[in-house]
């Protein structure tokens, strides 16, 4: 299990923003509103069989009709194949409620997508790039 730095600061931020953080077996999830209908779900730590269902529930619950969401995995140190179920769940939820989401990731996320042969998802390497993609698709 990986320790997540600055946990206290993140908890204070969430309390001020009125958005609850969630921790699950080596990972921490938090939400930040970027603009009216655009939000960022940031994940830190590791995503595996133990916590992928919790991340899927957490992120899917934030997809509302016409919402735009950035799933930011740039601080994830490991993501196992169970992470693919998170992406599938978000796709299903987005389709169900006419929402859109994009993915920001680093090398572990890139390796998972490559190993799985996943070609439908575009992986952004920065928050700015992801936000631009969401704005263009509006």
Phi, psi and omega in degrees: 000142182258135175284138179259118182290159176058034181298319180297316179298319179294322179295318177298318178301313182297321179296319179291322184279348181076014181246120182286134169284162174222140174242146180205111171039061175094007179222154176231136180241138174215156183241139177229129176279126180269315177208188186316303183244011181247132179224163179238126171256113182259137181237135176234147177107225184234143176245121182213191182301330183285325186241357178301319177299323179293319177295318179301313178297314183300309183290319180298325180294340181270349177276107179248167179309131178064012179284158174233129185228137171257120172267106187261104179254020184293342178258011179278130182270336179208140172220118179274179183298339176297338177298333178298328179293331176296314181295318179297318179296320178293321176300314181297315180295318179298318178296320182296323186243018178055045177251170178228147177216152177226165187241131170248132181207176182239198184302315179301322179291317178300318179296319178298312181298319179295313181296326181276352183069025182284116182244351182283329183271134172265124180267120177266146181261357178214155177297320181299316178298317180295316179296321177299319178297319178294321180293320180292331184274358183291000000 
